[in-house]
Coordinates of C-alpha atoms in Angstrom, one line a residue:
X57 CA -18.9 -7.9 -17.4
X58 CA -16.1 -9.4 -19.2
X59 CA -14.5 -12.5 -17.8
X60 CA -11.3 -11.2 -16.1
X61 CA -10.1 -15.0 -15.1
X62 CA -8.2 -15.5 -18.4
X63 CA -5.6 -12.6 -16.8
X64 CA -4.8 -15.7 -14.4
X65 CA -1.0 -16.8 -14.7
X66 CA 0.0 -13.9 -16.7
X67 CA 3.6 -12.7 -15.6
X68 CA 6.2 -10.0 -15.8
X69 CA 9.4 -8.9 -14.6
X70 CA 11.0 -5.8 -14.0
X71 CA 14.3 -4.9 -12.3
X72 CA 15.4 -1.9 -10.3
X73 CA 18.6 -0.9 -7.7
X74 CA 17.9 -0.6 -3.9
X75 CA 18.8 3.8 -3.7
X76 CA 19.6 5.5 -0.5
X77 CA 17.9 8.4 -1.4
X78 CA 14.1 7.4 -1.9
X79 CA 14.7 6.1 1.5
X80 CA 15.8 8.9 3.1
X81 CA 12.8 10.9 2.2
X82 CA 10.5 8.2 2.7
X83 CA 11.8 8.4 6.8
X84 CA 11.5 11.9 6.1
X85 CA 8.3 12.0 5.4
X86 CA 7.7 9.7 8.5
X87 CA 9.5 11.8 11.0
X88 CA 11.8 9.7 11.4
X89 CA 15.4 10.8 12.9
X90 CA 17.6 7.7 11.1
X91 CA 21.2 8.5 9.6
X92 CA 21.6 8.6 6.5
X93 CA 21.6 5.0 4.8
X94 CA 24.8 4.1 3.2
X95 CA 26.0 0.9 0.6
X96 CA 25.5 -1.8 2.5
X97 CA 23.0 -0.5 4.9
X98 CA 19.8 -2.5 5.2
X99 CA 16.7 -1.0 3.6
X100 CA 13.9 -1.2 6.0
X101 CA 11.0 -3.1 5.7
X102 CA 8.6 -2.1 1.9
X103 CA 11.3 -0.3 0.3
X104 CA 10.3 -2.4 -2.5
X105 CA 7.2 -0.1 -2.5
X106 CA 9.6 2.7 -3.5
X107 CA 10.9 0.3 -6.6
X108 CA 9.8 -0.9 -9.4
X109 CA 7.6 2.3 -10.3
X110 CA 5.4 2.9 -13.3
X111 CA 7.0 5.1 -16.1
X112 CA 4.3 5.5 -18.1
X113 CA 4.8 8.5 -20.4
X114 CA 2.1 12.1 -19.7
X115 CA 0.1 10.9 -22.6
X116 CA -0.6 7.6 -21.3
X117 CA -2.4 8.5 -18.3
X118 CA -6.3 7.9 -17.9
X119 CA -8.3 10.9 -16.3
X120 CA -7.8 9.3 -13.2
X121 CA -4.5 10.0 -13.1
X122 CA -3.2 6.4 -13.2
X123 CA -1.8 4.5 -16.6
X124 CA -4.7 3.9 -18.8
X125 CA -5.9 0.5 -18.3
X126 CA -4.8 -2.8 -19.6
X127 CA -1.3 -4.4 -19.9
X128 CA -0.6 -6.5 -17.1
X129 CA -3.2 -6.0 -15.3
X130 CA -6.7 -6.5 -16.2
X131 CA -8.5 -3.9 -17.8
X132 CA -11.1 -3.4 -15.7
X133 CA -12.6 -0.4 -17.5
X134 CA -16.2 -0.3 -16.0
X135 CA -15.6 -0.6 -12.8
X136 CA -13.9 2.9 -12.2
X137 CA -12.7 2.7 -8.6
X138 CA -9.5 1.5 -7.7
X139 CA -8.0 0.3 -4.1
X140 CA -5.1 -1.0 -2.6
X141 CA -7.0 -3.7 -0.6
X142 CA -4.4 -5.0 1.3
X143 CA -1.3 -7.3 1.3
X144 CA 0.1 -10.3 2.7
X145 CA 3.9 -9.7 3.0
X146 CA 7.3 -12.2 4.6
X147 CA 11.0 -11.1 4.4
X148 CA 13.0 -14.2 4.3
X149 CA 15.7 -12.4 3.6
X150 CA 16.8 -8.5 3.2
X151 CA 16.9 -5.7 0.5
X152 CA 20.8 -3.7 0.9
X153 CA 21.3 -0.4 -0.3
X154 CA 23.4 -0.7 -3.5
X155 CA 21.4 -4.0 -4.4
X156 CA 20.2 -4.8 -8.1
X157 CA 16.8 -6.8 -7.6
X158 CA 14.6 -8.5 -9.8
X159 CA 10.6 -8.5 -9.1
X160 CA 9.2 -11.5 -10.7
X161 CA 5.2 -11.1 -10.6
X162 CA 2.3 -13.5 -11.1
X163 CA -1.0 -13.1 -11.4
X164 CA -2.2 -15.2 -9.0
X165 CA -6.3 -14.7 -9.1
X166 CA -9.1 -12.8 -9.9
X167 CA -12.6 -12.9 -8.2
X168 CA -15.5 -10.8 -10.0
X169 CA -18.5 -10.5 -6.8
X170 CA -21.7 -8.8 -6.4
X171 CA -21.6 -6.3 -3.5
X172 CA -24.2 -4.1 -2.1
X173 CA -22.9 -1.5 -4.2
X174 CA -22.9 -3.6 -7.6
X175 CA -19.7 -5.6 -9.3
X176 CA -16.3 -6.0 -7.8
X177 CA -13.6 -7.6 -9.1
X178 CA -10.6 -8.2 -6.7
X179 CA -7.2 -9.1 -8.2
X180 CA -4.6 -11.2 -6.0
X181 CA -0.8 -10.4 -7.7
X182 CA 2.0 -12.3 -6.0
X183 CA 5.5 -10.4 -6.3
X184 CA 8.7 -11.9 -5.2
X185 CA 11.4 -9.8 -4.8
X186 CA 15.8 -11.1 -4.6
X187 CA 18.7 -10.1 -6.8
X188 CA 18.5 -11.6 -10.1
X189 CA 18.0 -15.5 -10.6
X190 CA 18.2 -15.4 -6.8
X191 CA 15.4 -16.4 -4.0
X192 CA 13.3 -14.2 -3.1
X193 CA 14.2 -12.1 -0.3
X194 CA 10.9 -10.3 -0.1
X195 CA 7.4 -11.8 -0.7
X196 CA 4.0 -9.6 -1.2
X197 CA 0.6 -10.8 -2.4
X198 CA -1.2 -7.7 -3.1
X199 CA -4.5 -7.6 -3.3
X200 CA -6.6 -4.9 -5.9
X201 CA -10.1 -4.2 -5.8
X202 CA -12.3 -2.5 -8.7
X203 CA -16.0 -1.0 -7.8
X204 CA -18.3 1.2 -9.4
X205 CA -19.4 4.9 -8.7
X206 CA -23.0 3.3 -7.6
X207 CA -23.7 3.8 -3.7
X208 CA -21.7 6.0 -1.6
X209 CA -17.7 6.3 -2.4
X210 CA -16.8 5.9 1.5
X211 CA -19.3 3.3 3.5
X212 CA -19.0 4.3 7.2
X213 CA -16.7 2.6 9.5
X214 CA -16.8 -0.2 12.3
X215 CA -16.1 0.7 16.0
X216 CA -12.0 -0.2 16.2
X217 CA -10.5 -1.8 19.2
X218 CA -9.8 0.3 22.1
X219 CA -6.3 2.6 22.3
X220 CA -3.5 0.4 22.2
X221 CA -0.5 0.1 24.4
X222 CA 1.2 1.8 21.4
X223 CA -0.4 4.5 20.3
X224 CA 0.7 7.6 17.5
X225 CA -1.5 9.8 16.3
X226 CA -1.3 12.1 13.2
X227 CA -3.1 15.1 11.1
X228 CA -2.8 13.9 7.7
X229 CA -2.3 16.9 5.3
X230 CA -1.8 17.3 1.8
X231 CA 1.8 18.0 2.0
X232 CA 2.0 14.3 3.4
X233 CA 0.1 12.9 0.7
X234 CA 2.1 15.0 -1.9
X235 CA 4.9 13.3 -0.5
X236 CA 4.3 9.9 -0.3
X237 CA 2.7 10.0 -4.0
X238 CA 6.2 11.9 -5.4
X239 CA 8.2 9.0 -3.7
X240 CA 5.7 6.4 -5.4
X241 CA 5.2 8.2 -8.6
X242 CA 1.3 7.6 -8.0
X243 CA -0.6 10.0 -10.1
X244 CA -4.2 8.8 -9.2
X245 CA -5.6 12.1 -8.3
X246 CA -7.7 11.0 -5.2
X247 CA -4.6 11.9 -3.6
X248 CA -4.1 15.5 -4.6
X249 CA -6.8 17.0 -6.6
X250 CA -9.6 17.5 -4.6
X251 CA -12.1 18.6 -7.0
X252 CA -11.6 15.4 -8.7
X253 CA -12.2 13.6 -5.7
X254 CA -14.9 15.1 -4.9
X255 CA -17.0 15.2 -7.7
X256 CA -15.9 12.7 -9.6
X257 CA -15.5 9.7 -7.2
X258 CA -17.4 11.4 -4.4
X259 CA -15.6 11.3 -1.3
X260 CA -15.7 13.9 1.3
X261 CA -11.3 14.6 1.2
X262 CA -8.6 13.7 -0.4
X263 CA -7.6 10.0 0.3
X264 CA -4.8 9.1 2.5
X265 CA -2.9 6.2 0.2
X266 CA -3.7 2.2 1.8
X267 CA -0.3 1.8 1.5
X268 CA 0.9 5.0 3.8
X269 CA -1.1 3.9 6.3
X270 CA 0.2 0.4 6.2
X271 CA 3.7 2.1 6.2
X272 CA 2.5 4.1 9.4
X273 CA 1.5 1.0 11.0
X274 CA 4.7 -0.7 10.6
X275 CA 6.6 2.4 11.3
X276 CA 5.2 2.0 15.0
X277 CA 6.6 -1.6 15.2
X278 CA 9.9 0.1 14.4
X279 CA 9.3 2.8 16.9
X280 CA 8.2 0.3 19.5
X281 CA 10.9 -2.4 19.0
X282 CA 13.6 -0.8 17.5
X283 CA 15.9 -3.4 17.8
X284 CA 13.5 -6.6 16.1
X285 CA 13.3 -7.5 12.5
X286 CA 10.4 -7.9 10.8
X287 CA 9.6 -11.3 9.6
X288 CA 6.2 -11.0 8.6
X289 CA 3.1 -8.5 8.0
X290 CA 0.1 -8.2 6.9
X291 CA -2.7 -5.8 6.3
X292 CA -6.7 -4.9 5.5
X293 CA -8.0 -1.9 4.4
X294 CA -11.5 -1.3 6.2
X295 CA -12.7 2.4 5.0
X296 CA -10.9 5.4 3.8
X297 CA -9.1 7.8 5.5
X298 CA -9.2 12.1 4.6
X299 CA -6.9 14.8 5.1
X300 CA -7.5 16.9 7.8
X301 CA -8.7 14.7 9.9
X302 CA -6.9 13.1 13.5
X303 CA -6.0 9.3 12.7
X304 CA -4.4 7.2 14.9
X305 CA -2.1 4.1 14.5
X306 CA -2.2 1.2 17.6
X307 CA -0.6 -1.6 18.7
X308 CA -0.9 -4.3 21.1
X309 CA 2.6 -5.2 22.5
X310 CA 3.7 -8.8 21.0
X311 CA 2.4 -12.1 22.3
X312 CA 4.9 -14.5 23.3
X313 CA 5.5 -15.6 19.2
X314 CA 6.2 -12.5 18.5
X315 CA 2.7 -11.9 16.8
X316 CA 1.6 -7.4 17.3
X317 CA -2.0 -6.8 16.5
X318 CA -2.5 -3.8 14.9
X319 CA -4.7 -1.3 13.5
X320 CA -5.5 2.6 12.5
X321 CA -8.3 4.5 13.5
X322 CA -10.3 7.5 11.8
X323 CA -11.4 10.7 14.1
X324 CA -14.8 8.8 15.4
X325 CA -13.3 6.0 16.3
X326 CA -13.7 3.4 13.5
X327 CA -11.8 0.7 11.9
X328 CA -9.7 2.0 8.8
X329 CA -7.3 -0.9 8.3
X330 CA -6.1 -3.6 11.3
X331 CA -2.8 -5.8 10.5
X332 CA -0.9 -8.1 12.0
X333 CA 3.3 -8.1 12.4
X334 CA 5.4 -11.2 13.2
X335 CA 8.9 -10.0 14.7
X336 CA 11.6 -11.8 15.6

């Protein structure tokens, strides 16, 4: 395998402006009730997921649906599974409809492992988010992770906690993935095409997106406590989660820092992702 550590330190910058609209359907999708955001309005918590969006032209596309590798990122090209692993997110500060912002990106590791499964290589890329030449009002280290097609695609799942106190669940469908991958602009086909998932990465349904059910996750903070901001959050992806089937998002209620524990749950009852939220 080629020695991905020389990707360290690389950079880039791109700039977008915080739109009403993306936002609206994104609560939309969440069954959400919210008014319609105006100028001015603050953008809820990972709107910055909704920015900043590849625009890779048809041609440029690998047959996974994603940009063809390289660039940026490392070019990982024989190890052809790709995950959102998880993130480690703070919002010192907050994104406003009508803002221009700046994502200033770094590079900030990369780990090549052996598994039980063969090679991984897991990618650590710190974004900071603010208006241009300003701090940053949004931080997010965002971690990737690269495997092979040896061993199964979906390894079975730890028991998760008991139901929380907070407790939603949901019937993913494709609709709902169509959804969130329109407002992403994510093309990786695991999400829609579900003889490519099937037999070509080998999972059993298509894949509900790491970063929806993160979204989920916060979205029942926001349910929950309505009236706290979010300072902090943070998240693991444990195993996959498939359309059709009942998962469920849970919450402990906060300790006296503010700290919710929380996590998402396939239909039998194991661990998909647990996270942590700081509100204030």
């Amino acid at each position: 395998m080629d020695d991905y550590g020389q990707w360290i330190g690389r950079t880039e910058t791109r700039r977008d402006i915080v739109v009403a609209g993306p936002l609206d359907r994104l609560a939309a999708t969440l069954d959400r009730t919210d008014p319609p955001l105006k100028p001015g309005d603050q953008a809820p918590p990972l709107a910055h997921w909704l920015m900043f969006l590849p625009g890779e032209p048809q041609s440029a596309l690998g047959p996974d649906g994603h940009a063809r590798r390289g660039g940026f990122l490392p070019p990982v090209h024989e190890l052809p599974r790709r995950m959102w692993a998880g993130s480690r997110l703070k919002f010192p500060g907050d994104l406003r409809v009508g803002m221009e912002v700046e994502r200033r990106s770094l590079i900030a590791d990369v780990k090549q492992k052996e598994g039980e499964t063969g090679s991984l290589v897991f990618v650590t890329v710190r974004h900071e988010i603010g208006e241009p030449g300003g701090p940053a009002l949004v931080i997010d280290e965002h971690d990737i992770v690269y495997r092979g097609l040896a061993g199964a695609a979906a390894k079975s799942a730890i028991a998760a906690p008991a139901s929380g106190e907070w407790r939603r669940e949901i019937v993913p469908d494709p609709v709902l993935l169509f959804r969130y991958s329109a407002l992403t602009f994510n093309g990786h086909r695991i999400h829609y095409d579900r003889e490519y998932t099937a037999h070509e990465e080998g999972y059993p349904g298509l894949v509900v997106h790491g970063p929806l059910i993160a979204t989920l996750l916060l979205d029942l903070v926001r349910r929950e406590r309505p009236g706290s901001r979010i300072d902090a959050f943070c998240f693991r992806a444990m195993a996959p989660l498939f359309d059709g089937r009942r998962m469920a998002v849970n919450g402990a209620t906060p300790d006296a820092h503010g700290n919710v524990s929380l996590w998402a749950e396939n239909a039998e009852g194991g661990l998909a992702m647990k996270a942590e939220a700081r509100i204030g």
